[in-house]
Amino acid sequence: MTPLALALAVTALVACGNGEPAATSGTTPATSTEATTPPESSTPAAPSSSAPPPPSSSSEQPPPPAKGKVVVLDPGHNGGNSKNPAVINKPVPAGRGKGKPCNTTGTQTNAGYTEHAFTWDVANRVKNMLTAKGVRVELTRPSDTGVGPCVNERAEIGNRANADAVVSIHSDGSTTAGHHGFHIIYSNPPLNPAQGTPSAKLAGAVRDAMRDGGIPLSNYTGKAGLNGRDDIAGLNLSTRPAIMVECANMRDATEAALAASPEGRQKYAGAIAEGLLRYLA
């Protein structure tokens, strides 16, 4: 592929099916940045020791403050990625002996509202809510105008912080008519103890809070809003309890309108924060 063709391939907006570029063997970069969610039938079955709990009752009492806890929020992609193909196509480790390009540009609504702007806004709203409850929150990027960081570095930020929970915030971009709803990805099979029961519980807590908040479960991937995957670098490389939340399908007209509105982003953020507080409690 010529340099110009490579640049065009990378700068094209991609669906955020897994929040990351497709995995490759070794550290060879993928030839395309297109990332799609695998069909449900390809999702590995979770081992009994790490299976997320079934949906709980919505009658739970509000969780108490979580002073002293540490949460790392990872807003997917970045605003400068599309103009820096050489940087985001750089090969990096992705776990399980595979590699991926550093990052991708993410998806957008049909009206042009970008995933990177959505995730940045939602992450900051979650941060404000958690900080008010005494949680120390770190973000994996300081703005929505930079490049990267690479998926392996995002995982390392959570590891270095010794985070009690790591949540990567994304949105999907399925162009299939009727696809809508959120799903939560967790590492499966787990590669270390933190990716087992703790990550499964985190996934279940956030799933329940989002469902209780009136956000529909995905009708096109995963099972009951949960999706065990072995190809997400940020989850594979984490030594802390970690999940990825695909909040909505930005190509669905209803969810695109919700994601593009401050009220909608507050709804997503409030549900994610509630789930984290339930887990930390």
Coordinates of C-alpha atoms in Angstrom, one line a residue:
M1 CA 0.0 0.0 0.0
T2 CA 1.4 3.4 -0.9
P3 CA 1.8 6.1 1.8
L4 CA -1.1 8.1 0.3
A5 CA -3.4 5.0 0.3
L6 CA -2.4 4.2 3.8
A7 CA -3.2 7.8 5.0
L8 CA -6.6 7.6 3.3
A9 CA -7.4 4.3 4.9
V10 CA -6.6 5.6 8.3
T11 CA -8.2 9.0 8.1
A12 CA -11.6 7.4 7.1
L13 CA -13.9 7.2 10.1
V14 CA -14.3 3.7 11.3
A15 CA -17.1 1.9 13.2
C16 CA -16.1 1.4 16.8
G17 CA -17.2 -2.2 17.0
N18 CA -14.5 -3.1 19.5
G19 CA -13.1 0.4 20.2
E20 CA -9.8 -0.7 18.6
P21 CA -8.3 -1.7 15.3
A22 CA -8.4 -5.3 14.3
A23 CA -5.7 -7.5 15.9
T24 CA -2.9 -8.9 13.9
S25 CA -0.3 -11.5 14.6
G26 CA 3.0 -10.3 16.2
T27 CA 3.2 -6.5 15.9
T28 CA 2.4 -6.1 12.2
P29 CA -0.1 -3.2 11.8
A30 CA -3.5 -4.0 10.3
T31 CA -4.0 -3.2 6.7
S32 CA -7.3 -1.6 7.4
T33 CA -8.7 0.4 10.4
E34 CA -12.2 -0.9 9.9
A35 CA -13.3 -2.6 13.2
T36 CA -16.6 -4.4 13.5
T37 CA -18.3 -6.2 16.3
P38 CA -18.1 -10.0 15.8
P39 CA -21.4 -11.9 15.7
E40 CA -22.7 -13.2 19.0
S41 CA -21.9 -16.7 18.0
S42 CA -18.2 -15.8 18.0
T43 CA -18.3 -14.6 21.6
P44 CA -16.4 -17.0 23.8
A45 CA -18.4 -18.6 26.6
A46 CA -17.3 -17.2 30.0
P47 CA -15.9 -19.6 32.4
S48 CA -18.1 -20.2 35.5
S49 CA -15.5 -18.5 37.7
S50 CA -15.8 -15.2 35.8
A51 CA -19.3 -15.2 34.4
P52 CA -21.0 -11.8 35.0
P53 CA -24.0 -12.0 37.4
P54 CA -27.5 -11.9 35.9
P55 CA -29.4 -8.6 35.9
S56 CA -30.3 -7.6 39.5
S57 CA -33.4 -5.9 40.9
S58 CA -33.6 -2.1 40.3
S59 CA -34.7 -1.7 43.9
E60 CA -31.2 -1.4 45.3
Q61 CA -30.4 1.5 47.7
P62 CA -28.2 4.2 46.4
P63 CA -24.5 3.3 47.0
P64 CA -22.5 5.2 49.6
P65 CA -19.6 7.5 48.9
A66 CA -16.5 5.8 47.7
K67 CA -13.7 7.8 49.3
G68 CA -10.2 6.5 48.7
K69 CA -11.1 4.6 45.6
V70 CA -9.4 5.2 42.3
V71 CA -11.1 5.0 38.9
V72 CA -9.4 5.4 35.5
L73 CA -11.8 6.5 32.7
D74 CA -10.6 6.0 29.1
P75 CA -12.5 8.2 26.6
G76 CA -12.1 6.4 23.3
H77 CA -10.1 7.8 20.4
N78 CA -9.0 11.4 20.2
G79 CA -9.7 14.5 18.1
G80 CA -6.4 14.6 16.4
N81 CA -6.2 11.0 15.3
S82 CA -7.6 11.5 11.8
K83 CA -4.9 14.0 10.9
N84 CA -2.1 11.7 12.2
P85 CA -2.3 8.4 10.4
A86 CA 1.4 7.6 10.8
V87 CA 1.1 7.8 14.6
I88 CA -2.2 5.9 15.0
N89 CA -1.2 3.1 12.6
K90 CA 2.0 2.4 14.5
P91 CA 2.0 -1.2 15.6
V92 CA 1.8 -1.9 19.4
P93 CA 1.3 -5.0 21.6
A94 CA -2.3 -6.1 22.0
G95 CA -1.9 -9.0 24.4
R96 CA -2.3 -12.8 23.7
G97 CA 0.7 -12.6 21.4
K98 CA -0.9 -10.3 18.9
G99 CA -0.5 -6.7 17.8
K100 CA -2.7 -3.8 16.7
P101 CA -2.3 -0.3 15.3
C102 CA -1.9 2.3 18.0
N103 CA -5.5 3.7 17.7
T104 CA -8.3 4.5 15.3
T105 CA -10.4 7.5 14.5
G106 CA -13.7 6.2 15.8
T107 CA -17.2 6.5 14.3
Q108 CA -19.7 9.3 14.1
T109 CA -23.4 10.0 13.6
N110 CA -24.8 10.5 10.1
A111 CA -24.9 14.2 11.0
G112 CA -21.2 14.2 11.8
Y113 CA -21.1 14.2 15.6
T114 CA -18.0 12.3 16.4
E115 CA -17.4 9.4 18.8
H116 CA -14.2 11.0 20.2
A117 CA -16.2 14.1 21.2
F118 CA -19.0 12.0 22.7
T119 CA -16.6 9.9 24.8
W120 CA -14.7 12.9 26.0
D121 CA -17.8 14.7 27.1
V122 CA -19.3 11.6 28.8
A123 CA -16.0 10.7 30.5
N124 CA -15.8 14.2 32.1
R125 CA -19.4 14.1 33.2
V126 CA -18.7 10.7 34.9
K127 CA -15.5 12.1 36.4
N128 CA -17.4 15.0 38.0
M129 CA -20.0 12.8 39.5
L130 CA -17.5 10.4 41.0
T131 CA -15.2 13.1 42.3
A132 CA -18.2 14.5 44.2
K133 CA -18.5 11.1 45.9
G134 CA -14.8 11.1 47.0
V135 CA -13.4 9.0 44.2
R136 CA -10.1 9.9 42.7
V137 CA -10.5 9.8 38.9
E138 CA -7.8 9.8 36.2
L139 CA -8.4 10.2 32.5
T140 CA -6.2 8.5 29.8
R141 CA -6.1 11.6 27.7
P142 CA -6.0 15.3 28.8
S143 CA -8.1 16.8 26.0
D144 CA -10.0 16.1 22.8
T145 CA -7.5 17.7 20.5
G146 CA -4.6 15.4 20.8
V147 CA -3.4 12.1 19.3
G148 CA -3.7 8.7 20.9
P149 CA -2.5 7.6 23.4
C150 CA -2.0 4.1 21.9
V151 CA -4.3 1.3 23.2
N152 CA -1.4 -0.4 25.2
E153 CA -0.5 2.9 26.9
R154 CA -4.2 3.4 27.9
A155 CA -4.1 0.1 29.6
E156 CA -0.8 0.9 31.4
I157 CA -2.3 4.2 32.7
G158 CA -4.9 2.1 34.7
N159 CA -2.2 -0.4 35.8
R160 CA 0.1 2.4 37.1
A161 CA -2.7 4.1 38.9
N162 CA -3.5 0.8 40.7
A163 CA -7.1 1.5 39.8
D164 CA -10.0 -0.1 41.6
A165 CA -11.8 0.0 38.2
V166 CA -11.0 1.0 34.6
V167 CA -13.8 1.9 32.2
S168 CA -13.2 2.6 28.6
I169 CA -16.0 4.6 27.1
H170 CA -17.0 4.2 23.4
S171 CA -20.0 4.1 21.1
D172 CA -20.6 1.7 18.2
G173 CA -21.2 2.4 14.5
S174 CA -23.3 -0.5 13.0
T175 CA -24.9 0.6 9.8
T176 CA -27.4 -2.3 9.8
A177 CA -31.0 -1.0 10.1
G178 CA -32.5 -1.6 13.5
H179 CA -29.3 -2.2 15.5
H180 CA -29.4 -0.3 18.7
G181 CA -28.6 -0.5 22.4
F182 CA -25.5 -0.7 24.6
H183 CA -23.2 -3.6 25.4
I184 CA -20.3 -4.0 27.8
I185 CA -17.2 -5.9 26.8
Y186 CA -15.0 -7.8 29.3
S187 CA -11.9 -9.9 28.7
N188 CA -12.7 -13.5 28.2
P189 CA -11.0 -15.9 28.8
P190 CA -9.3 -13.9 31.6
L191 CA -5.5 -13.6 31.5
N192 CA -5.1 -12.7 35.2
P193 CA -7.2 -12.7 38.4
A194 CA -8.3 -9.1 37.9
Q195 CA -9.8 -10.0 34.5
G196 CA -11.8 -12.8 36.1
T197 CA -14.4 -12.3 38.8
P198 CA -13.6 -8.6 39.5
S199 CA -14.0 -7.5 35.9
A200 CA -17.1 -9.7 35.5
K201 CA -18.7 -8.0 38.6
L202 CA -17.8 -4.6 37.2
A203 CA -19.4 -5.4 33.9
G204 CA -22.5 -6.7 35.7
A205 CA -22.8 -3.6 37.9
V206 CA -22.5 -1.1 35.1
R207 CA -24.8 -3.2 32.9
D208 CA -27.5 -3.2 35.6
A209 CA -27.2 0.5 36.2
M210 CA -27.5 1.4 32.5
R211 CA -30.5 -0.9 32.1
D212 CA -32.1 0.5 35.2
G213 CA -31.5 4.0 33.8
G214 CA -33.7 3.2 30.8
I215 CA -30.9 2.6 28.3
P216 CA -31.8 -0.4 26.1
L217 CA -29.6 -3.5 25.9
S218 CA -28.0 -4.2 22.6
N219 CA -30.2 -6.2 20.2
Y220 CA -27.4 -7.2 17.9
T221 CA -24.3 -8.3 19.8
G222 CA -23.5 -10.0 23.1
K223 CA -26.0 -11.5 25.5
A224 CA -28.0 -9.5 27.9
G225 CA -25.8 -6.5 27.3
L226 CA -22.6 -8.4 28.0
N227 CA -19.9 -9.5 25.5
G228 CA -16.9 -11.6 26.4
R229 CA -14.0 -10.9 24.0
D230 CA -10.4 -11.9 23.6
D231 CA -9.3 -9.3 21.1
I232 CA -9.5 -6.0 23.0
A233 CA -5.9 -4.7 23.7
G234 CA -6.9 -2.4 26.5
L235 CA -8.6 -5.3 28.4
N236 CA -6.1 -7.9 27.5
L237 CA -3.2 -5.8 28.9
S238 CA -5.0 -4.6 32.1
T239 CA -4.0 -5.9 35.5
R240 CA -6.9 -4.1 37.1
P241 CA -10.7 -4.8 36.8
A242 CA -11.5 -3.3 33.4
I243 CA -14.4 -3.1 31.0
M244 CA -15.3 -1.3 27.8
V245 CA -18.8 0.3 27.5
E246 CA -20.2 0.7 24.0
C247 CA -22.9 3.2 25.0
A248 CA -25.0 3.4 21.8
N249 CA -25.1 2.8 18.1
M250 CA -24.3 6.2 16.7
R251 CA -25.7 5.2 13.3
D252 CA -29.2 4.6 14.7
A253 CA -31.2 7.8 14.4
T254 CA -32.8 7.7 17.9
E255 CA -29.5 6.9 19.7
A256 CA -27.6 9.4 17.5
A257 CA -29.9 12.1 18.6
L258 CA -29.5 11.1 22.3
A259 CA -25.7 10.9 22.0
A260 CA -25.5 14.3 20.3
S261 CA -27.6 16.1 23.1
P262 CA -26.2 17.2 26.4
E263 CA -29.2 15.6 28.1
G264 CA -28.5 12.3 26.4
R265 CA -24.8 12.4 27.4
Q266 CA -25.8 13.2 31.0
K267 CA -28.1 10.1 30.9
Y268 CA -25.2 7.8 29.8
A269 CA -22.8 9.4 32.2
G270 CA -25.2 9.1 35.1
A271 CA -25.8 5.5 34.5
I272 CA -22.1 4.7 34.2
A273 CA -21.3 6.6 37.3
E274 CA -24.1 4.8 39.2
G275 CA -22.7 1.4 38.1
L276 CA -19.2 2.3 39.2
L277 CA -20.4 3.4 42.6
R278 CA -22.4 0.2 43.0
Y279 CA -19.3 -1.8 42.2
L280 CA -17.0 0.3 44.4
A281 CA -19.4 0.0 47.3

